[in-house]
Short mmCIF file of N, CA and C in Angstrom, two decimals:
data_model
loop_
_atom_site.label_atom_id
_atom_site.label_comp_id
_atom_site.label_asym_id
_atom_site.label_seq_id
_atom_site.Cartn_x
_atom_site.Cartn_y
_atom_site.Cartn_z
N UNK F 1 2.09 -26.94 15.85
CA UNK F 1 0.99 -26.88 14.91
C UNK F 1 0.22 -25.58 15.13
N UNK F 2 -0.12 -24.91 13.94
CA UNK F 2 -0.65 -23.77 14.23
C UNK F 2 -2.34 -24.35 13.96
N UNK F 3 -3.23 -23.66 14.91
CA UNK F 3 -4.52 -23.40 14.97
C UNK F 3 -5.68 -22.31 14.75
N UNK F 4 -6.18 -22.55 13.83
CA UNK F 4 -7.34 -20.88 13.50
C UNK F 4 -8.03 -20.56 14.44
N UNK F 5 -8.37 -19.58 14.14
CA UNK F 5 -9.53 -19.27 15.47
C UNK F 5 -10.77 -19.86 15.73
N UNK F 6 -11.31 -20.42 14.01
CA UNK F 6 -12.41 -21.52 14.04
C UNK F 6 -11.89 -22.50 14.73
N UNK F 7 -10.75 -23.16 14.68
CA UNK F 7 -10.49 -24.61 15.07
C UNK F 7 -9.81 -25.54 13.93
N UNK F 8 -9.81 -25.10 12.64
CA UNK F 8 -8.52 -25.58 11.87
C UNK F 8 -7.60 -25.76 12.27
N UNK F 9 -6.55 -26.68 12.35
CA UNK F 9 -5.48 -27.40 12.22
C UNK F 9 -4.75 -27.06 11.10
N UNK F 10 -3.48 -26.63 11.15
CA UNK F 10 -2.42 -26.28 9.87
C UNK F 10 -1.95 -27.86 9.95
N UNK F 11 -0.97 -27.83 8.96
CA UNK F 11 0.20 -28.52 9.01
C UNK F 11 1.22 -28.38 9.93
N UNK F 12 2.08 -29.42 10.46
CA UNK F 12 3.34 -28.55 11.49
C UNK F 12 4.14 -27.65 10.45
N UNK F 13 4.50 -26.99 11.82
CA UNK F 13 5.69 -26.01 11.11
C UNK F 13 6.83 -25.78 11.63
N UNK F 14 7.85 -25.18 11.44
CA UNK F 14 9.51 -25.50 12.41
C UNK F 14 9.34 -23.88 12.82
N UNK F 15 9.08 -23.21 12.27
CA UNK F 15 9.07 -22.27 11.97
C UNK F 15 8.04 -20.97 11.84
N UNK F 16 7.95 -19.95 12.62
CA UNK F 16 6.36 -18.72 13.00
C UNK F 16 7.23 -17.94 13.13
N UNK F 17 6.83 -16.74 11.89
CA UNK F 17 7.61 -15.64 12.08
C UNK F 17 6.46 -14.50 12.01
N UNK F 18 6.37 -13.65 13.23
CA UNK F 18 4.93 -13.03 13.22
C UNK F 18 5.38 -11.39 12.71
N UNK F 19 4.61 -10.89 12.01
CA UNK F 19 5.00 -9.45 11.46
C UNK F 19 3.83 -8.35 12.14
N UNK F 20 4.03 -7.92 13.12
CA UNK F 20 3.17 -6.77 13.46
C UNK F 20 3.35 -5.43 13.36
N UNK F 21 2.25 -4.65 13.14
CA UNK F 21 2.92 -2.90 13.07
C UNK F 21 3.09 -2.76 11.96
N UNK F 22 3.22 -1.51 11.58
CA UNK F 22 4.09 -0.97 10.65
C UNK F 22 4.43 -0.09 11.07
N UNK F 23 5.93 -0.25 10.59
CA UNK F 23 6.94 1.07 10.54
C UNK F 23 8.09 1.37 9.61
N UNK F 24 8.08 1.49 8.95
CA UNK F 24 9.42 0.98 7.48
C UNK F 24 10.70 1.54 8.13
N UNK F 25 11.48 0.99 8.48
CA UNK F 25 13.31 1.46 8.44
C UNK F 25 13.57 2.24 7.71
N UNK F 26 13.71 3.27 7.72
CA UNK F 26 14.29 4.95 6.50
C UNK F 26 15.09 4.83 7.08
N UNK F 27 16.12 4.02 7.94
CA UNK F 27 17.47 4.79 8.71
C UNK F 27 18.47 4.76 7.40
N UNK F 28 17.81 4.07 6.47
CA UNK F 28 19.56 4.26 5.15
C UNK F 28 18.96 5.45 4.92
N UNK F 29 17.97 6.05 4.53
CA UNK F 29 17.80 7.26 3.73
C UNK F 29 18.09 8.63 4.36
N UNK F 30 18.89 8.27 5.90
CA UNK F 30 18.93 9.67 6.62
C UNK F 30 19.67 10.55 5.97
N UNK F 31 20.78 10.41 5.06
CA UNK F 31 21.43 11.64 4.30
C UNK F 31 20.54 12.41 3.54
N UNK F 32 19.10 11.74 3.17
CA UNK F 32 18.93 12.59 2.47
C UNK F 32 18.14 13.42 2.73
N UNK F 33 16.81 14.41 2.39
CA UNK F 33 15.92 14.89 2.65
C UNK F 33 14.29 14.65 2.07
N UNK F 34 13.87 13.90 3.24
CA UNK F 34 12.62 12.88 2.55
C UNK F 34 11.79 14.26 3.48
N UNK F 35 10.62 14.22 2.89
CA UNK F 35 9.23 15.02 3.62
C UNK F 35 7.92 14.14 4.14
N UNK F 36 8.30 13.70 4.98
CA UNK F 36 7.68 12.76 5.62
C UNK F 36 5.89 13.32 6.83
N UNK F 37 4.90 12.32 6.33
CA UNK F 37 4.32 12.59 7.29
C UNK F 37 4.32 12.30 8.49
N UNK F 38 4.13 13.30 9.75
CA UNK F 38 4.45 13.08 11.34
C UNK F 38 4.18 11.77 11.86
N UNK F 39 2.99 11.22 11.45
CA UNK F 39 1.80 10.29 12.08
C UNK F 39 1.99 8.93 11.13
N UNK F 40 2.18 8.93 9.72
CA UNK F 40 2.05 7.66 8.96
C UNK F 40 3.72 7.60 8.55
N UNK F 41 4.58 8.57 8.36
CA UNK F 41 5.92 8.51 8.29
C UNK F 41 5.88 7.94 6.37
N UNK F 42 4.67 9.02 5.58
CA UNK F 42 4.47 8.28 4.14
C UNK F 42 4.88 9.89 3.87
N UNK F 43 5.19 9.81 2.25
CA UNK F 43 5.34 11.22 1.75
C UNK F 43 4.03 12.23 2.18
N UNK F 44 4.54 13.12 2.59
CA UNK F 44 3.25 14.22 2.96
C UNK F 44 2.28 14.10 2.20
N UNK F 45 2.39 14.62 0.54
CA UNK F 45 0.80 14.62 -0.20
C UNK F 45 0.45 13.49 -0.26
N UNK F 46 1.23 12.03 0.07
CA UNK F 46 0.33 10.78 0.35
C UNK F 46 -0.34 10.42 0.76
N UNK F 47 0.02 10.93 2.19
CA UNK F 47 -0.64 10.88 3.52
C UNK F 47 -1.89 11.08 3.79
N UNK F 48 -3.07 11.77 3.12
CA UNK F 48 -3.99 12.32 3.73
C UNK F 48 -4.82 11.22 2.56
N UNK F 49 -4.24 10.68 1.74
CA UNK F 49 -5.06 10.16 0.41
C UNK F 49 -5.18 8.31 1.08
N UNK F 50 -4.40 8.36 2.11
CA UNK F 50 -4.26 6.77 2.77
C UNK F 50 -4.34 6.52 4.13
N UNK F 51 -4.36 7.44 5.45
CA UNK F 51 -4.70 7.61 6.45
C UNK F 51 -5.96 6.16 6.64
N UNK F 52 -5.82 5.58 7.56
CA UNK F 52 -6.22 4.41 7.64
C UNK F 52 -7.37 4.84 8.48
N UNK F 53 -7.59 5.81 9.57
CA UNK F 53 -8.42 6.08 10.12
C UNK F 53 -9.48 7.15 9.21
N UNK F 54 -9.62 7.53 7.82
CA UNK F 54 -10.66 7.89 6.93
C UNK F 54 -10.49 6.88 5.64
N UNK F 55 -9.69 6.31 5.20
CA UNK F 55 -9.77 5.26 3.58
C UNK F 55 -9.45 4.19 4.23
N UNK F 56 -10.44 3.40 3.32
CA UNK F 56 -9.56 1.55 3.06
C UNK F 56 -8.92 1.49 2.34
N UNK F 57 -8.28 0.68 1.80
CA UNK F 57 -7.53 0.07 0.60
C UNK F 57 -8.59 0.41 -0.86
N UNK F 58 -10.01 0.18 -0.83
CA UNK F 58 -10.88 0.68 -1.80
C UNK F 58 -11.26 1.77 -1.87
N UNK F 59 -10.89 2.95 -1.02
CA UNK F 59 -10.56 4.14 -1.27
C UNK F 59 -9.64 4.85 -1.51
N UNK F 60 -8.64 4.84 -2.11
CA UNK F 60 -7.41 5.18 -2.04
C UNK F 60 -7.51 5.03 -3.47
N UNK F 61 -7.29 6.23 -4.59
CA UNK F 61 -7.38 5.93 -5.77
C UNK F 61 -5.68 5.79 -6.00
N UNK F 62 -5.38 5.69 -7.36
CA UNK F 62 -4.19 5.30 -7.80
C UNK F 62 -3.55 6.77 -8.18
N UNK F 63 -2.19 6.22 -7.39
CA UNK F 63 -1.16 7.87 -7.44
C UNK F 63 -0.10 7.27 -8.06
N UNK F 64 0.81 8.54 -8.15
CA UNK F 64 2.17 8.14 -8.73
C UNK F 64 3.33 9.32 -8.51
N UNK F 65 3.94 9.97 -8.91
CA UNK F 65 4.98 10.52 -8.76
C UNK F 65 4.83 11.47 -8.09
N UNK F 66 4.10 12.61 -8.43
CA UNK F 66 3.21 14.11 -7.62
C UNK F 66 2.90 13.49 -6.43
N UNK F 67 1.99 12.30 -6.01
CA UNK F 67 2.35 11.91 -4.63
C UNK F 67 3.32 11.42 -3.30
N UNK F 68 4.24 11.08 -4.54
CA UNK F 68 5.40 10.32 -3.71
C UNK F 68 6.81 10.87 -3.79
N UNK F 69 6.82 12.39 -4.55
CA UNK F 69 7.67 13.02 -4.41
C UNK F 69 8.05 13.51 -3.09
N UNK F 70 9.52 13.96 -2.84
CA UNK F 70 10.24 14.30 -1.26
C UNK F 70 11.29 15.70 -2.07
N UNK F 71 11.49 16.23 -0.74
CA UNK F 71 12.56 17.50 -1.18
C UNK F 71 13.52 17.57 -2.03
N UNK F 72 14.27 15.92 -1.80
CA UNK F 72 15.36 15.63 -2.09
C UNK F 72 14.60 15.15 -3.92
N UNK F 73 15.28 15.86 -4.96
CA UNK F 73 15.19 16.20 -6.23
C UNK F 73 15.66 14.26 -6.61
N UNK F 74 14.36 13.70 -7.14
CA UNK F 74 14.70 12.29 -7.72
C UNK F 74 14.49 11.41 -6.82
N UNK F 75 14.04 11.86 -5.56
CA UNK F 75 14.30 10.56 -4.57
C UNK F 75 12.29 10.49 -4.63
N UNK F 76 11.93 9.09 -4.48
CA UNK F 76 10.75 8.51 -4.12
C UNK F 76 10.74 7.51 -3.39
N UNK F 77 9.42 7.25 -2.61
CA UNK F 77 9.40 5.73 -1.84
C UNK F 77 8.32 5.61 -2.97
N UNK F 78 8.40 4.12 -2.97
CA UNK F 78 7.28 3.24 -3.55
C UNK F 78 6.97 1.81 -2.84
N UNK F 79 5.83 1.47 -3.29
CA UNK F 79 5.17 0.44 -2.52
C UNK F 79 5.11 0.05 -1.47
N UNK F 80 5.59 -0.85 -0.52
CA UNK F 80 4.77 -0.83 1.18
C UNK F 80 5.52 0.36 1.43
N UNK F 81 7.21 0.87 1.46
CA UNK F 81 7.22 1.73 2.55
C UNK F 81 6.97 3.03 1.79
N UNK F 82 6.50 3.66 0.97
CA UNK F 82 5.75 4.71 0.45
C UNK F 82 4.34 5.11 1.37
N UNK F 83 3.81 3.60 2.00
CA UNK F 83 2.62 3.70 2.90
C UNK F 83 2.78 3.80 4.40
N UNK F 84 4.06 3.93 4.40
CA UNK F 84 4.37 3.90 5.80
C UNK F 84 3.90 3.34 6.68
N UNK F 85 3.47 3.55 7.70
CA UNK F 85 2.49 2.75 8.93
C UNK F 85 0.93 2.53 8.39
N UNK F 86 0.25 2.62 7.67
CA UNK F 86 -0.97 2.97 6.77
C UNK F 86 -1.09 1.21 6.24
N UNK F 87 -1.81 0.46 7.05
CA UNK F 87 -2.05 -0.65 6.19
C UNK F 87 -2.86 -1.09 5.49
N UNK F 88 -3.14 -0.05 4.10
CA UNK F 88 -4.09 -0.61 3.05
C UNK F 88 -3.35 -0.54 1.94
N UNK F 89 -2.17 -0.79 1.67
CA UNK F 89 -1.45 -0.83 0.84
C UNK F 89 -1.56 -2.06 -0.44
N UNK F 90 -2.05 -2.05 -1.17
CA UNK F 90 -2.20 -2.71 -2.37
C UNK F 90 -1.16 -2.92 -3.51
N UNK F 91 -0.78 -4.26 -4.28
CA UNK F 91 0.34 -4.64 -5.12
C UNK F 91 0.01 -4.10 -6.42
N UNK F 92 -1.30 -3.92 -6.49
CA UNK F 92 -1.54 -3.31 -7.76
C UNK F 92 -0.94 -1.98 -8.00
N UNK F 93 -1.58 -0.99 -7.08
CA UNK F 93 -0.91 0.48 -6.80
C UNK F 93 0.48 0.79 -6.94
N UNK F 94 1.17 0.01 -6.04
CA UNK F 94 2.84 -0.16 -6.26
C UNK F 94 3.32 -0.40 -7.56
N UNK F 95 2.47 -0.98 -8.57
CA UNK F 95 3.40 -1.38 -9.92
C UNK F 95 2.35 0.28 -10.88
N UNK F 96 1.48 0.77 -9.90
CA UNK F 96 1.24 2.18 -11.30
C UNK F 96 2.58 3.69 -10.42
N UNK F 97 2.92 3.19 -9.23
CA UNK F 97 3.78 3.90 -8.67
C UNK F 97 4.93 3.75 -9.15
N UNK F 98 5.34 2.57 -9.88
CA UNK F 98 6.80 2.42 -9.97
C UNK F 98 6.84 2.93 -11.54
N UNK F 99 5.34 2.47 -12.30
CA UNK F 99 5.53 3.03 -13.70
C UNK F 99 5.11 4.43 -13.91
N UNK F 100 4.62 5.04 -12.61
CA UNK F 100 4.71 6.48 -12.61
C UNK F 100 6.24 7.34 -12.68
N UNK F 101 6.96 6.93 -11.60
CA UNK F 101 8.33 6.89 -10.95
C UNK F 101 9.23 6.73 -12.05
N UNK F 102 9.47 5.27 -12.99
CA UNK F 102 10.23 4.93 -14.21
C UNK F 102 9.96 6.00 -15.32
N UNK F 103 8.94 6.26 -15.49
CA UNK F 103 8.33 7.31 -16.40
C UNK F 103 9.33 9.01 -16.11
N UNK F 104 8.84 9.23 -14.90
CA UNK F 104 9.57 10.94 -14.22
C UNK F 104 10.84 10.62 -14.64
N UNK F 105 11.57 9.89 -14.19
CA UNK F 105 13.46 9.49 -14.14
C UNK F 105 13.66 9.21 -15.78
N UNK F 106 12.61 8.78 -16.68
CA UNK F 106 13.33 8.54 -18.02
C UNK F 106 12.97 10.08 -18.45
N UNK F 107 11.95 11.09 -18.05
CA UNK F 107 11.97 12.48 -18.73
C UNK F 107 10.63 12.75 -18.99
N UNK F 108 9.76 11.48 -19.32
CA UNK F 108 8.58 11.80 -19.77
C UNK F 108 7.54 12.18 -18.79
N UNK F 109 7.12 13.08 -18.41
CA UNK F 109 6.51 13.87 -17.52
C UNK F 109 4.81 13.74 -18.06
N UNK F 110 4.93 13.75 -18.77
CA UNK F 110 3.34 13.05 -19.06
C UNK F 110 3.02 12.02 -18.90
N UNK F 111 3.92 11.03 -19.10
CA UNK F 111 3.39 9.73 -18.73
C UNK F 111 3.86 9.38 -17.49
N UNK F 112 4.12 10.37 -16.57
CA UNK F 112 4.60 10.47 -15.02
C UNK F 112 3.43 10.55 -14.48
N UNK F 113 2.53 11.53 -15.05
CA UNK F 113 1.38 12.64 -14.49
C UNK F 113 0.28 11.51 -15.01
N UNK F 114 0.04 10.95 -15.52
CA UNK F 114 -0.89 10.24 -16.03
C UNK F 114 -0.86 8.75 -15.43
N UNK F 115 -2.31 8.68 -14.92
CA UNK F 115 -2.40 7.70 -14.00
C UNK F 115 -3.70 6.16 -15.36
N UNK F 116 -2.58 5.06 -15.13
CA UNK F 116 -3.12 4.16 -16.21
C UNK F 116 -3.38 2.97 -15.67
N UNK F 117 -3.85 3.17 -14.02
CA UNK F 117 -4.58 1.90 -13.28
C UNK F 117 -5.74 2.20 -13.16
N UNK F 118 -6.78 1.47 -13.00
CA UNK F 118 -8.31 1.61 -12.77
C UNK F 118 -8.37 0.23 -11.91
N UNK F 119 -8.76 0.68 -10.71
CA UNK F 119 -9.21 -0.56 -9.85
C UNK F 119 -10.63 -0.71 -10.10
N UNK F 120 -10.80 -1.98 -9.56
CA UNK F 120 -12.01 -2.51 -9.51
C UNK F 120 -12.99 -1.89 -8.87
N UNK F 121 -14.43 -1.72 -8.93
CA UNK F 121 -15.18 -1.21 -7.55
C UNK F 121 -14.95 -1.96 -6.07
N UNK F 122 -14.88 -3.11 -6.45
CA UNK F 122 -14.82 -4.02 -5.57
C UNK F 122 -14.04 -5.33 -5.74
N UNK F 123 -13.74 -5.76 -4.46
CA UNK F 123 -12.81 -6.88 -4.82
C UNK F 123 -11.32 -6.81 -4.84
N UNK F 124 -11.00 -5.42 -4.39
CA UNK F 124 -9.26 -5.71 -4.44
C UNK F 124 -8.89 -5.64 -3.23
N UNK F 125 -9.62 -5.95 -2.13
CA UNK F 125 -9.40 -5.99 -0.82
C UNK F 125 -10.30 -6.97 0.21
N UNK F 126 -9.81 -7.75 -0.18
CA UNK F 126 -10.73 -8.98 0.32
C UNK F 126 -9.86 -9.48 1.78
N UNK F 127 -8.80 -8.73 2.48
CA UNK F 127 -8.17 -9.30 3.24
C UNK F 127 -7.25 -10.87 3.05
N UNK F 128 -8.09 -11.91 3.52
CA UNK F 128 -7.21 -13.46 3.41
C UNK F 128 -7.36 -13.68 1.76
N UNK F 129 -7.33 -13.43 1.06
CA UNK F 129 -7.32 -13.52 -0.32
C UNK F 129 -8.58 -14.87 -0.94
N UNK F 130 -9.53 -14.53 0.03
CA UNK F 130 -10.53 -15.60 -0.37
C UNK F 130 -11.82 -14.65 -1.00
N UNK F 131 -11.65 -13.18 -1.21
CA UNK F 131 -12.80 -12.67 -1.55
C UNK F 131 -13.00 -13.06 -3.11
N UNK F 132 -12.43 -14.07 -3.64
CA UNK F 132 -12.48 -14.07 -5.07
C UNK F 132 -12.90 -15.53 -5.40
N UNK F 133 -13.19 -16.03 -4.88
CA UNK F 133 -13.76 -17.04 -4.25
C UNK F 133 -14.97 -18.01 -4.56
N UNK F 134 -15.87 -18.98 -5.26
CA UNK F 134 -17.06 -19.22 -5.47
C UNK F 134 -17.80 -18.80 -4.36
N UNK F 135 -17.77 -18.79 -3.16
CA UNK F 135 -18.83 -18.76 -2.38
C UNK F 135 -18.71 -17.26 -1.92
N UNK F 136 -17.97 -16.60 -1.90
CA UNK F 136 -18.15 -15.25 -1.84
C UNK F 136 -17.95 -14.15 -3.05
N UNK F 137 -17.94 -14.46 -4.25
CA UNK F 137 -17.60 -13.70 -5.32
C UNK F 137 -18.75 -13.10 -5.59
N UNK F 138 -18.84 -11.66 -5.64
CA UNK F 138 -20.04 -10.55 -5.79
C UNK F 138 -20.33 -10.71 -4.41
N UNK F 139 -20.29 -11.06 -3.52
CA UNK F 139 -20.96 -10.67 -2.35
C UNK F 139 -20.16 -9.45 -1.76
N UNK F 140 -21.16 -8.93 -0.30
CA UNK F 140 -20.26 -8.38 0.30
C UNK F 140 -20.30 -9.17 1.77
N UNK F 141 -18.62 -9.38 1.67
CA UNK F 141 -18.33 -10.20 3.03
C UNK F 141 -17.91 -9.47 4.14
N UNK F 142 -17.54 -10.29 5.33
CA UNK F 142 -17.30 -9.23 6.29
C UNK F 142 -15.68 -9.86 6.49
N UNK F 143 -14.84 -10.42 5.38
CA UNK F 143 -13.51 -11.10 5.19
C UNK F 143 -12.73 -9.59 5.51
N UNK F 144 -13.19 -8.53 5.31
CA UNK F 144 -12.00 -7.58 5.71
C UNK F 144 -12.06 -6.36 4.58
N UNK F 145 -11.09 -5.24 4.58
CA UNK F 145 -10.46 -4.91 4.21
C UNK F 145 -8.79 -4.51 4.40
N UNK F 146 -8.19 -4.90 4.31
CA UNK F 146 -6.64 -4.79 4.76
C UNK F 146 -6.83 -4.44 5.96
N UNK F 147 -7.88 -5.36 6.80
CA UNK F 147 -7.43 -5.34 7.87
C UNK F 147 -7.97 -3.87 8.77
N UNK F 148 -9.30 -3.46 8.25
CA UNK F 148 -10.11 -2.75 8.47
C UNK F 148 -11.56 -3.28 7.90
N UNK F 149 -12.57 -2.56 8.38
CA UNK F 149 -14.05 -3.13 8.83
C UNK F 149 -14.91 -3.02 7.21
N UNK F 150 -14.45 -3.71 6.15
CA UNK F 150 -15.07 -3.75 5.33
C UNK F 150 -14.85 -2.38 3.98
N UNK F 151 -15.15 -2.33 2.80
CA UNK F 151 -15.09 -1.48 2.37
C UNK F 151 -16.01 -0.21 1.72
#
């Protein structure tokens, strides 16, 4: 039986599979030539826009192709391992990355370059997914940000 740190009681389980770290597996992509940052192992011009030790997840505006481009002509990461070790990675972001990405590969370069997400001010990083919540909705909680000190 798993236990919270308050003192909740789960349900049993057969089964705890714990995920720590980040580090994404690129070992398939070694043929090619990715431009990787040293420290987050994310595309270089990514890197400085998601660095976990200056942005949260609510700083990090929405990118797309120009960010997640690599040497290798056509190749991109998208969504978690685009963020490499960097854990403020958001599901929203990943789907304006992939329709950035789908956009470059069909030709249209304007609608590559053109960014058509607008996050919220607040609220897309609530950590345990309770910031949306009656008892905390409009507040500011101290529930997290991906796992950093608020946003």
């Amino acid at each position: 039986m798993l236990v919270a740190e308050d003192g909740r009681r789960g349900e049993p389980v057969d089964q705890v599979i714990v995920l720590t770290g980040f580090r994404p597996d690129l070992s398939f992509l070694s043929e090619i030539r990715l431009g990787l940052d040293e420290r987050l192992s994310a595309p270089v011009a990514l890197a400085p826009l998601i660095d976990p030790n200056v942005h949260s997840c609510g700083t990090v505006y929405p990118h797309g192709v120009r960010e997640l481009s690599h040497p290798e002509e056509g190749a991109y990461l998208a969504g978690m391992k685009s963020y490499g070790r960097a854990p403020t990675f958001l599901a929203m972001t990943g789907y304006e990355q992939v329709r950035s990405i789908a956009a470059a590969l069909a030709g249209d370069h304007e609608a590559a370059e053109r960014v058509e997400l607008t996050l919220p001010e607040t609220g897309v990083c609530g950590g345990a997914g309770l910031f949306d919540g009656p008892e905390t909705r409009g507040e500011d909680t101290d529930g997290g940000c991906c796992g950093t000190g608020g946003c």
